[in-house]
Amino acid sequence: MQLKIMPKKKRLSAGRVPLILFLCQTISALEVPLDPKLLEDLVQPPTITHQSPKDYIIDPRENIVIQCEAKGKPPPSFSWTRNGTHFDIDKDPLVTMKPDSGTLIINIMSEGKAETYEGVYQCTARNERGAAISNNIVIRPSRSPLWTKEKLEPITLQNGQPLVLPCRPPIGLPPAIIFWMDNSFQRLPQSERVSQGLNGDLYFSNVLPEDTREDYICYARFNHTQTIQQKQPISLKVISAKSSRERPPTFLTPEGNASHKEELRGNVLSLECIAEGLPTPLIYWIKEDGTLPTNRTVYRNFQKTLQIIQVSEADSGNYQCIAKNALGAIHHTISVTVKAAPYWIMAPQNLVLSPGEDGTLICRANGNPKPRISWLTNGVPIEIAPDDPSRRIDGDTIIFSNVQERSSAVYQCNASNEYGYLLANAFVNVLAEPPRILTSANTLYQVIANRPAFLDCAFFGSPLPTIEWFKGAKGSALHEDIYVFHENGTLEIPVAQKDNTGTYTCVARNKLGTAKNEVHVEVKDPTRIIEQPEYAVVQRGSTVSFECRVKHDHTLIATVTWLKDNGELPNDERFTVAKDHLVVTDVRDDDGGTYTCVANTTLDDVSASAVLSVVAPTPTPAPIYDVPNPPFDLELTSQLDTSVQLSWTPGDDNNSPITKFIIEYEDAMHEAGLWHHQAEVSGTQTTAQLKLSPYVNYSFRVMAENSIGRSLPSEASEQYQTKAAEPDKNPTAVEGLGSEPDNLVITWKPLNGFESNGPGLQYKVSWRQKDGDDEWTSVVVANVSKYIVSGTPTFVPYLIKVQALNVVGFAPEPAVVMGHSGEDLPMVAPGNVRVNVVNSTLAEVHWDPVPLKSIRGHLQGYRIYYWKAQSSSQRNRRHIEKKILTFQGSKTHGMLPGLEPFSHYTLNVRVVNGKGEGPASPDRAFSTPEGVPSAPSSLKIVNPTLDSLTLEWDPPSHPNGLLTEYTLKYQPINSTHELGPLIDLKIPANKTRWTLKNLNFSTRYKFYFYAQTSVGPGSQITEEAVTTVDEGKMAMASRQVDIATQGWFIGLMCAVALLILILLIVCFIRRNKGGKYPVKEKEDAHADPEIQPMKEDDGTFGEYSDAEDHKPLKKGSRTPSDRTVKKEDSDDSLVDYGEGVNGQFNEDGSFIGQYSGKKEKEPAEGNESSEAPSPVNAMNSFV
């Protein structure tokens, strides 16, 4: 039987059965109960809890620490082997072992060399129940060798030739990080033409004159020892040629047409192709027998490097890189094989068995090639270990049957192939233990009625005990119809009631004995607010009371707390809290808000709220008072380094008692002329003890305040300068944000002069990577507000601190804040983009999130680009209008509104960080269904006859689908404008002309016309027309004759004629005055705000200058009879042309419309301005 103690929740099968808990799962070493009383006499084999990594590269400048920690009962002893033989630490004075631990400390700081202790170490932890062993820990000191000295000849090339600058860094441990910089420690710019290869060499596809320089320097950075080695500078001179001969691409690396690459599972597969050519070739990647994994593929170095993250066996195959320019293309095939070091399928788990039970240890691993499984017991190969009749080995499984206490041991499983190994310890612990209940006896559980109650019964025993619960001294076993039984022994009462009060007994049984424990349950009444506070509106200055009466269980103590706007009540004596009330006197405007009454007991709490609104009282006359006169006679006494006493004489209070004095100071050394608040004292005091800061030249002044206001400041006191001291605070607002992918910009709010506490203010800026083991890097800078750290990895968390210091000393240790180095554009596009068309104008887009590591910055959201597919007539346009929608945060879906029906769309999705957008996902096309059409573009009635009318129309500008038919409805209108019967007519969709026959002569008809798709009818367009009296006259003529006989029409025409006559007389009089017609009088005569003159500079309406107000028009400035205006007399405005403000422009800016002297009257659209005619034009219209 196997034991596991887990807090899983499980109901027993249906039926009224006793509560018996069977736990039959494996227990690991960490899951043995940690009750101190139990652990005192519970034996357990050793378990390795912490150890150094398998490949342990050490810093030769520091002591060597090889970790090995283990636990067990009794506590284990430790021993070590080195290179397969016993390592006697007692014989080496430099080696010590930590007490109660197996961790070795080798002191090489005082003497000795790290190379002496290179080797393979293994730790063994042993007690009477067995022995556990660690991995083989390979100790190697890090190395950062110097570059071999070499003489580098200057390189001279002609413009356009290829070039490779070799780096060939020294071989270090671990390998160095390579980068190219100049003498100023500035990184050399790289591009599609110039880039660094994986081997560190600098490749030029073709050289340009601007590549000429004498300081091409390759640097090797060894992070483990924090050292940087530098190669000798390389000089390059590029000679400009008259013409560079273009050439197709050839590969600089790799060589040949094919190559092979082998990588281990789980690593990053990096494939590289760099080509030369003129013009510069571009690199493309494909996988010959499949597609590249979208979410794991990253392109680096301007697409010259292809990386696949977390590579697996499925990524094996042929990859092809293609180099292409305008003169041709070449390709190179890389055959990739993915091998695998062993990895676990099922690691062996610890077993806790009782005597006579059976069990198994299973050890399953996979790899490429398939790993070999071998077993050890207590660190010894199982083939030569003492025989145990209770065990049998079957490949990757050890089968135990009828175990006894002597079967206890620690077993090791080793899975290995040529690429590595896995080692796991798993113990078999055979225990015979009677039941023990670990929960404290007579525990009291108090619960609120109608809430759940949980009664604990933690237990242990081997064999695993069964659990039963009873209520009362002689009660029967509880059943699962009203209770929930948990596997860890806990009894749950889902809804506690008063009758659940009582004593409950937990009983644990196995074949070795019985244990029991009693707990007690009390069910309490819930707390309730029986009278709640109510909404109140009160006048300013009055009193308001809120009531809160609470009822609770009599055995509990309730406390009532009042809150204002979810915070504490103001510390003001106007607020009084009684037993059941809150009273606010002299209510002010800022007392308005939400007041909440919270009633608490030790078991529950309830609350109720009400809003207070404060309104202004009825105004009453107030007596006239004034602010106090300023204080005078300021004097400084008791002058110390950190304090001084200030005294003064109050001025007159002007009939309103002084309530307080406000003391301000000026720092003449740092901020002369600027006064700051120092202190406030009661209006009855005339002295104040003031605390002072170091290195400040103080002056003080005092102001008095009463209920009316504050007095003017007093005269300044004498100056008093304090001594310098170290800063007592550090800069605030410390932040770390990168401005570039390879830097970290540390900023802070500097201390002001007052806070510096002394001369020579500086800042110590320190930083280190949050997730690394690097030491702090520090630099002291002047009194500035930022510092830039260069050469950082992209978007890595950093710990940052900024400490102030001056000539006296340092400020206290600063707080550590976290920042991030610079962001770079995301590397991976969202995958699995899916589109769900909701309706004809709305679509829903879903996508899979990108891996967090590929974002390389703070995730800001996802951005959808979508555009409508162009028709054949639109494809010649270069610009495609793309729409963009951004969805904040980590959302993986969004809606696209405002789509056009019956249209084809294309979209892609990109992830966005603080740097910008990542690559676009593959384009996803979708189509919207049909919708209803717009109204037909036009409807005209032509060729009216006695009994027929012909209709012509243009199809809808937005059909939104396939038109199925047109619907025409029409009805006659009699002379009293009454409508006749409506006639409905269907017309095929391919028609744009239709003739209606058999109509009544001299009759007006109203037409309603609309198009239809399969979805339904669209918007309609209406028109009216009249049939003719006879063939020689238009229907409109008949209508005009009828109107002309009307009295009202005759009267209107007479009035118009009279107005025109008056206008002609006025114009004639003005002409007789010599043609003088001042502009200002013209504006006054036609004071329409919409036709005021316009300023030339800003397009706004203005006035003519006074100098021009009364000047006559220039000779020839009158409007000629053809109603045109010369350019010198008027701005070239479209209003002066026939089309006026309604003129249109082509996309290239050319004007559309006809130039005519006569402007046709168009229907008013509500946004057109009417233009008042000039008298001259009015005359010309009658000529």
XYZ file of N, CA, C and O in Angstrom, residues 783-926:
576
model
N 26.156 66.012 -10.197
C 24.772 66.330 -9.831
C 23.914 66.413 -11.098
O 23.568 67.491 -11.579
N 23.625 65.230 -11.670
C 22.798 65.127 -12.874
C 21.573 64.282 -12.526
O 21.369 63.866 -11.381
N 20.743 64.016 -13.534
C 19.499 63.286 -13.263
C 19.376 61.999 -14.052
O 18.320 61.377 -14.036
N 20.437 61.601 -14.795
C 20.350 60.316 -15.486
C 21.740 59.791 -15.791
O 22.720 60.538 -15.814
N 21.797 58.469 -16.016
C 23.015 57.792 -16.409
C 22.643 56.660 -17.358
O 21.656 55.962 -17.129
N 23.417 56.489 -18.437
C 23.093 55.496 -19.465
C 24.090 54.352 -19.374
O 25.312 54.566 -19.461
N 23.582 53.123 -19.196
C 24.400 51.909 -19.199
C 24.295 51.302 -20.591
O 23.203 50.972 -21.051
N 25.427 51.149 -21.287
C 25.429 50.626 -22.651
C 25.780 49.143 -22.648
O 26.322 48.606 -21.683
N 25.474 48.492 -23.772
C 25.843 47.087 -23.962
C 25.036 46.101 -23.158
O 25.514 45.024 -22.833
N 23.807 46.458 -22.799
C 22.977 45.534 -22.027
C 22.234 44.581 -22.951
O 21.985 44.915 -24.120
N 21.854 43.395 -22.451
C 20.950 42.542 -23.238
C 19.602 43.239 -23.403
O 19.233 44.140 -22.647
N 18.859 42.785 -24.393
C 17.553 43.404 -24.698
C 16.513 43.000 -23.664
O 16.347 41.828 -23.362
N 15.810 44.000 -23.101
C 14.666 43.847 -22.200
C 14.928 42.801 -21.116
O 14.313 41.749 -21.054
N 15.891 43.115 -20.281
C 16.253 42.255 -19.146
C 15.973 43.048 -17.872
O 16.283 44.240 -17.800
N 15.375 42.430 -16.844
C 15.128 43.170 -15.601
C 16.430 43.463 -14.860
O 17.302 42.595 -14.754
N 16.545 44.680 -14.359
C 17.715 45.115 -13.607
C 17.282 45.631 -12.244
O 16.185 46.198 -12.106
N 18.136 45.411 -11.250
C 17.967 46.034 -9.944
C 18.825 47.296 -9.921
O 19.989 47.281 -10.339
N 18.233 48.399 -9.450
C 18.875 49.704 -9.561
C 18.773 50.403 -8.206
O 17.759 50.272 -7.506
N 19.817 51.153 -7.845
C 19.737 52.017 -6.677
C 20.627 53.239 -6.916
O 21.660 53.147 -7.585
N 20.173 54.366 -6.404
C 20.899 55.631 -6.553
C 21.057 56.229 -5.159
O 20.064 56.450 -4.455
N 22.313 56.480 -4.771
C 22.631 56.977 -3.425
C 23.285 58.352 -3.533
O 24.166 58.568 -4.362
N 22.814 59.277 -2.720
C 23.383 60.630 -2.700
C 24.613 60.653 -1.794
O 24.707 59.904 -0.809
N 25.569 61.547 -2.129
C 26.729 61.750 -1.282
C 27.231 63.177 -1.499
O 26.946 63.809 -2.521
N 27.925 63.684 -0.507
C 28.580 64.989 -0.623
C 29.957 64.893 0.024
O 30.429 63.791 0.329
N 30.611 66.036 0.237
C 31.976 66.001 0.762
C 32.023 65.447 2.173
O 33.082 65.007 2.642
N 30.888 65.449 2.877
C 30.880 64.953 4.255
C 30.720 63.439 4.289
O 31.359 62.750 5.093
N 29.881 62.876 3.420
C 29.669 61.441 3.445
C 28.479 61.025 2.606
O 27.927 61.789 1.812
N 28.069 59.743 2.820
C 27.011 59.136 2.035
C 25.664 59.265 2.748
O 25.597 59.283 3.980
N 24.601 59.283 1.977
C 23.239 59.186 2.509
C 22.980 57.748 2.951
O 23.768 56.843 2.658
N 21.865 57.483 3.648
C 21.553 56.099 4.030
C 21.453 55.198 2.806
O 21.254 55.658 1.675
N 21.561 53.878 3.041
C 21.461 52.908 1.944
C 20.145 53.107 1.192
O 19.071 53.130 1.801
N 20.199 53.265 -0.125
C 18.953 53.553 -0.863
C 18.121 52.302 -1.085
O 18.610 51.172 -0.989
N 16.861 52.542 -1.400
C 15.958 51.445 -1.755
C 16.308 50.933 -3.151
O 16.769 51.687 -4.006
N 16.090 49.640 -3.352
C 16.354 49.006 -4.649
C 15.067 49.005 -5.464
O 14.013 48.601 -4.971
N 15.142 49.483 -6.684
C 13.990 49.459 -7.589
C 14.350 48.590 -8.787
O 15.513 48.323 -9.064
N 13.328 48.175 -9.480
C 13.544 47.313 -10.637
C 13.230 48.079 -11.919
O 12.246 48.812 -11.979
N 14.070 47.938 -12.901
C 13.829 48.529 -14.214
C 14.113 47.505 -15.292
O 14.397 46.332 -15.018
N 14.029 47.926 -16.498
C 14.277 47.046 -17.642
C 15.181 47.747 -18.643
O 15.071 48.953 -18.853
N 16.075 46.967 -19.242
C 16.860 47.508 -20.346
C 15.948 47.729 -21.546
O 14.768 47.380 -21.530
N 16.518 48.300 -22.600
C 15.715 48.775 -23.728
C 14.930 47.679 -24.411
O 15.344 46.514 -24.494
N 13.794 48.071 -24.895
C 12.954 47.161 -25.655
C 13.430 47.092 -27.105
O 14.073 48.013 -27.605
N 13.135 45.987 -27.764
C 13.336 45.846 -29.203
C 12.030 45.384 -29.819
O 11.108 44.959 -29.109
N 11.956 45.499 -31.106
C 10.707 45.111 -31.772
C 10.415 43.638 -31.515
O 11.331 42.813 -31.459
N 9.149 43.270 -31.325
C 8.808 41.846 -31.137
C 9.333 41.001 -32.283
O 9.430 41.455 -33.434
N 9.660 39.752 -31.976
C 10.284 38.883 -32.961
C 9.288 37.986 -33.699
O 9.574 37.535 -34.791
N 8.164 37.703 -33.062
C 7.272 36.657 -33.579
C 5.907 37.261 -33.851
O 5.430 38.134 -33.117
N 5.294 36.790 -34.920
C 3.931 37.227 -35.262
C 2.908 36.342 -34.572
O 3.162 35.162 -34.316
N 1.746 36.885 -34.217
C 0.673 36.045 -33.660
C 0.317 34.925 -34.633
O 0.307 35.113 -35.864
N 0.028 33.774 -34.101
C -0.307 32.624 -34.937
C -1.778 32.261 -34.854
O -2.538 32.778 -34.040
N -2.148 31.346 -35.736
C -3.505 30.764 -35.744
C -4.585 31.850 -35.790
O -5.504 31.881 -34.997
N -4.407 32.782 -36.726
C -5.380 33.879 -36.864
C -6.655 33.318 -37.484
O -6.624 32.651 -38.522
N -7.784 33.591 -36.829
C -9.074 33.075 -37.289
C -10.063 34.220 -37.373
O -10.048 35.109 -36.526
N -10.925 34.198 -38.384
C -11.913 35.253 -38.593
C -13.297 34.621 -38.588
O -13.556 33.651 -39.307
N -14.195 35.190 -37.769
C -15.590 34.762 -37.721
C -16.444 35.953 -38.145
O -16.498 36.965 -37.450
N -17.062 35.833 -39.322
C -17.901 36.912 -39.836
C -19.236 36.868 -39.106
O -19.992 35.908 -39.222
N -19.530 37.921 -38.324
C -20.758 37.966 -37.519
C -21.944 38.367 -38.377
O -22.991 37.730 -38.356
N -21.815 39.457 -39.137
C -22.856 39.866 -40.068
C -22.193 40.641 -41.195
O -20.971 40.625 -41.336
N -22.996 41.311 -42.010
C -22.460 41.948 -43.212
C -21.540 43.123 -42.898
O -20.800 43.567 -43.759
N -21.555 43.665 -41.678
C -20.700 44.812 -41.344
C -19.820 44.556 -40.124
O -19.135 45.460 -39.665
N -19.790 43.337 -39.600
C -19.059 43.065 -38.365
C -18.396 41.699 -38.456
O -19.022 40.731 -38.900
N -17.115 41.635 -38.031
C -16.377 40.384 -37.999
C -15.611 40.295 -36.687
O -15.222 41.299 -36.104
N -15.411 39.077 -36.223
C -14.659 38.831 -34.989
C -13.381 38.091 -35.338
O -13.409 37.115 -36.089
N -12.243 38.585 -34.797
C -10.932 38.027 -35.106
C -10.355 37.403 -33.840
O -10.380 38.013 -32.768
N -9.833 36.193 -33.962
C -9.148 35.505 -32.860
C -7.720 35.187 -33.296
O -7.450 34.953 -34.481
N -6.801 35.164 -32.336
C -5.423 34.791 -32.621
C -4.803 34.197 -31.374
O -5.299 34.381 -30.256
N -3.726 33.448 -31.558
C -2.997 32.887 -30.425
C -1.956 33.894 -29.949
O -1.310 34.565 -30.760
N -1.774 34.036 -28.645
C -0.768 34.992 -28.159
C 0.635 34.528 -28.520
O 0.894 33.332 -28.683
N 1.539 35.478 -28.641
C 2.933 35.149 -28.918
C 3.627 34.810 -27.602
O 3.197 35.231 -26.536
N 4.709 34.022 -27.657
C 5.455 33.731 -26.416
C 5.976 35.021 -25.792
O 6.396 35.949 -26.486
N 5.924 35.070 -24.462
C 6.331 36.287 -23.757
C 7.785 36.649 -24.056
O 8.128 37.819 -24.189
N 8.654 35.620 -24.208
C 10.063 35.935 -24.445
C 10.262 36.621 -25.786
O 11.186 37.403 -25.955
N 9.410 36.319 -26.760
C 9.584 36.902 -28.092
C 9.110 38.350 -28.163
O 9.391 39.041 -29.135
N 8.393 38.834 -27.140
C 7.871 40.212 -27.189
C 9.003 41.216 -27.007
O 8.999 42.298 -27.585
N 10.005 40.869 -26.223
C 11.186 41.730 -25.997
C 10.782 43.128 -25.547
O 11.362 44.119 -25.976
N 9.805 43.225 -24.697
C 9.375 44.517 -24.195
C 8.080 44.365 -23.425
O 7.570 43.263 -23.201
N 7.539 45.509 -22.995
C 6.271 45.515 -22.294
C 5.146 45.326 -23.303
O 5.014 46.102 -24.252
N 4.357 44.299 -23.087
C 3.246 44.051 -24.004
C 2.225 45.176 -23.885
O 1.693 45.454 -22.816
N 1.958 45.864 -25.021
C 0.966 46.924 -25.041
C -0.322 46.484 -25.712
O -1.360 47.102 -25.489
N -0.274 45.446 -26.494
C -1.499 44.956 -27.119
C -1.218 44.337 -28.467
O -0.072 44.033 -28.831
N -2.296 44.125 -29.191
C -2.224 43.564 -30.531
C -2.908 44.534 -31.495
O -3.876 45.207 -31.135
N -2.392 44.591 -32.716
C -2.891 45.546 -33.700
C -3.306 44.790 -34.954
O -2.544 43.957 -35.477
N -4.536 45.062 -35.415
C -5.075 44.419 -36.619
C -5.041 45.420 -37.760
O -5.585 46.520 -37.643
N -4.372 45.057 -38.856
C -4.433 45.818 -40.101
C -5.429 45.105 -41.029
O -5.297 43.886 -41.264
N -6.393 45.816 -41.546
C -7.331 45.196 -42.484
C -7.675 46.172 -43.595
O -7.673 47.377 -43.407
N -7.899 45.633 -44.760
C -8.190 46.454 -45.930
C -9.093 45.688 -46.884
O -9.117 44.458 -46.901
N -9.807 46.467 -47.650
C -10.736 45.907 -48.624
C -9.981 45.575 -49.897
O -9.159 46.342 -50.370
N -10.287 44.401 -50.483
C -9.643 43.992 -51.726
C -10.007 44.958 -52.831
O -11.149 45.412 -52.945
N -9.021 45.344 -53.649
C -9.261 46.304 -54.703
C -9.921 45.656 -55.913
O -9.648 44.487 -56.239
N -10.770 46.418 -56.553
C -11.341 45.973 -57.814
C -10.320 46.188 -58.918
O -9.293 46.818 -58.730
N -10.616 45.668 -60.113
C -9.664 45.785 -61.228
C -9.405 47.236 -61.585
O -8.321 47.608 -61.995
N -10.406 48.104 -61.408
C -10.226 49.512 -61.744
C -9.386 50.235 -60.704
O -8.874 51.302 -60.972
N -9.261 49.671 -59.549
C -8.512 50.332 -58.482
C -7.085 49.820 -58.349
O -6.304 50.368 -57.611
N -6.744 48.746 -59.032
C -5.449 48.114 -58.791
C -4.283 48.951 -59.276
O -3.150 48.707 -58.919
N -4.536 49.909 -60.151
C -3.451 50.758 -60.627
C -3.026 51.780 -59.570
O -1.999 52.415 -59.690
N -3.860 51.969 -58.562
C -3.488 52.915 -57.509
C -2.391 52.317 -56.634
O -2.445 51.156 -56.265
N -1.407 53.161 -56.332
C -0.302 52.660 -55.499
C -0.716 52.486 -54.051
O -0.227 51.628 -53.355
N -1.605 53.336 -53.605
C -1.930 53.362 -52.167
C -3.156 52.503 -51.870
O -4.189 52.644 -52.522
N -3.010 51.596 -50.950
C -4.145 50.807 -50.464
C -4.505 51.340 -49.085
O -3.666 51.392 -48.193
N -5.747 51.747 -48.926
C -6.163 52.304 -47.643
C -6.339 51.178 -46.647
O -7.237 50.350 -46.782
N -5.470 51.147 -45.673
C -5.543 50.131 -44.628
C -6.077 50.757 -43.349
O -5.690 51.870 -43.001
N -6.942 50.025 -42.703
C -7.471 50.482 -41.427
C -6.789 49.717 -40.298
O -6.371 48.577 -40.482
N -6.711 50.358 -39.163
C -5.967 49.788 -38.036
C -6.844 49.832 -36.796
O -7.467 50.853 -36.504
N -6.890 48.705 -36.094
C -7.544 48.647 -34.784
C -6.549 48.073 -33.789
O -5.913 47.052 -34.061
N -6.405 48.717 -32.640
C -5.478 48.265 -31.604
C -6.266 47.784 -30.398
O -7.185 48.467 -29.932
N -5.880 46.621 -29.877
C -6.537 46.027 -28.706
C -5.505 45.945 -27.592
O -4.459 45.322 -27.731
N -5.815 46.628 -26.490
C -4.852 46.790 -25.402
C -4.649 45.486 -24.645
O -5.539 44.640 -24.573
N -3.451 45.358 -24.061
C -3.168 44.258 -23.144
C -3.003 42.936 -23.878
O -2.589 42.863 -25.036
N -3.348 41.847 -23.203
C -3.115 40.503 -23.715
C -4.355 39.904 -24.363
O -4.484 38.688 -24.415
N -5.260 40.745 -24.841
C -6.451 40.220 -25.495
C -6.059 39.387 -26.709
O -5.113 39.695 -27.421
N -6.811 38.318 -26.943
C -6.553 37.451 -28.087
C -7.742 37.420 -29.033
O -7.877 36.479 -29.815
N -8.591 38.411 -28.960
C -9.684 38.503 -29.928
C -10.151 39.953 -29.971
O -9.889 40.737 -29.063
N -10.847 40.299 -31.043
C -11.372 41.645 -31.196
C -12.397 41.700 -32.309
O -12.508 40.779 -33.140
N -13.177 42.762 -32.324
C -14.249 42.948 -33.301
C -13.817 44.013 -34.315
O -13.218 45.019 -33.973
N -14.155 43.761 -35.601
C -13.940 44.721 -36.679
C -15.292 45.276 -37.100
O -16.058 44.602 -37.795
N -15.662 46.502 -36.708
C -16.947 47.069 -37.091
C -16.823 47.871 -38.386
O -15.737 48.113 -38.902
N -17.971 48.288 -38.904
C -18.012 49.215 -40.027
C -17.547 48.627 -41.342
O -17.049 49.348 -42.202
N -17.636 47.297 -41.515
C -17.253 46.682 -42.781
C -18.329 46.929 -43.842
O -19.495 47.165 -43.532
N -17.901 46.865 -45.079
C -18.851 47.020 -46.166
C -19.408 45.651 -46.545
O -18.647 44.683 -46.684
N -20.730 45.550 -46.732
C -21.312 44.258 -47.104
C -20.814 43.791 -48.469
O -20.387 44.586 -49.306
N -20.861 42.485 -48.645
C -20.573 41.851 -49.932
C -19.213 42.312 -50.449
O -19.073 42.757 -51.580
N -18.201 42.225 -49.556
C -16.872 42.693 -49.918
C -15.845 41.672 -49.467
O -16.086 40.867 -48.561
N -14.692 41.716 -50.117
C -13.573 40.838 -49.777
C -12.540 41.652 -48.995
O -12.128 42.721 -49.447
N -12.157 41.129 -47.857
C -11.195 41.819 -47.004
C -9.986 40.921 -46.745
O -10.074 39.681 -46.828
N -8.894 41.574 -46.403
C -7.678 40.881 -45.991
C -7.190 41.539 -44.701
O -7.293 42.750 -44.545
N -6.678 40.702 -43.797
C -6.159 41.256 -42.540
C -4.932 40.504 -42.086
O -4.678 39.376 -42.527
N -4.153 41.148 -41.227
C -3.096 40.474 -40.481
C -3.012 41.076 -39.089
O -3.563 42.145 -38.830
N -2.333 40.390 -38.200
C -2.265 40.780 -36.787
C -0.795 40.924 -36.402
O 0.052 40.123 -36.827
N -0.513 41.942 -35.608
C 0.845 42.166 -35.120
C 0.799 42.437 -33.621
O -0.164 42.999 -33.130
N 1.839 42.010 -32.943
C 1.959 42.309 -31.514
C 2.710 43.625 -31.361
O 3.576 43.952 -32.171
N 2.345 44.412 -30.337
C 2.904 45.745 -30.144
C 3.525 45.830 -28.741
O 2.908 45.402 -27.754
N 4.750 46.320 -28.671
C 5.358 46.646 -27.375
C 5.744 48.120 -27.367
O 5.366 48.872 -28.268
N 6.472 48.559 -26.343
C 6.816 49.966 -26.249
C 7.728 50.435 -27.370
O 7.824 51.633 -27.623
N 8.409 49.523 -28.062
C 9.290 49.890 -29.164
C 8.524 50.022 -30.479
O 8.869 50.856 -31.315
N 7.518 49.230 -30.658
C 6.766 49.286 -31.910
C 6.100 47.959 -32.203
O 5.784 47.175 -31.301
N 5.901 47.700 -33.476
C 5.176 46.515 -33.912
C 6.144 45.401 -34.267
O 7.251 45.649 -34.742
N 5.665 44.163 -34.060
C 6.385 43.007 -34.518
C 5.999 42.650 -35.940
O 5.255 43.366 -36.613
N 6.506 41.515 -36.442
C 6.150 41.110 -37.806
C 4.664 40.782 -37.910
O 4.011 40.436 -36.930
N 4.168 40.911 -39.112
C 2.754 40.647 -39.366
C 2.520 39.149 -39.516
O 3.380 38.404 -40.020
N 1.375 38.700 -39.030
C 0.965 37.324 -39.262
C 0.653 37.141 -40.753
O 0.459 38.124 -41.477
N 0.618 35.901 -41.229
C 0.211 35.702 -42.631
C -1.160 36.321 -42.874
O -2.049 36.265 -42.023
N -1.294 36.942 -44.066
C -2.560 37.590 -44.413
C -3.700 36.580 -44.388
O -3.560 35.439 -44.845
N -4.798 36.972 -43.801
C -6.002 36.135 -43.727
C -7.128 36.860 -44.467
O -7.448 37.997 -44.161
N -7.686 36.224 -45.467
C -8.757 36.823 -46.272
C -10.116 36.347 -45.780
O -10.261 35.217 -45.286
N -11.115 37.202 -45.867
C -12.483 36.834 -45.532
C -13.439 37.716 -46.316
O -13.044 38.736 -46.872
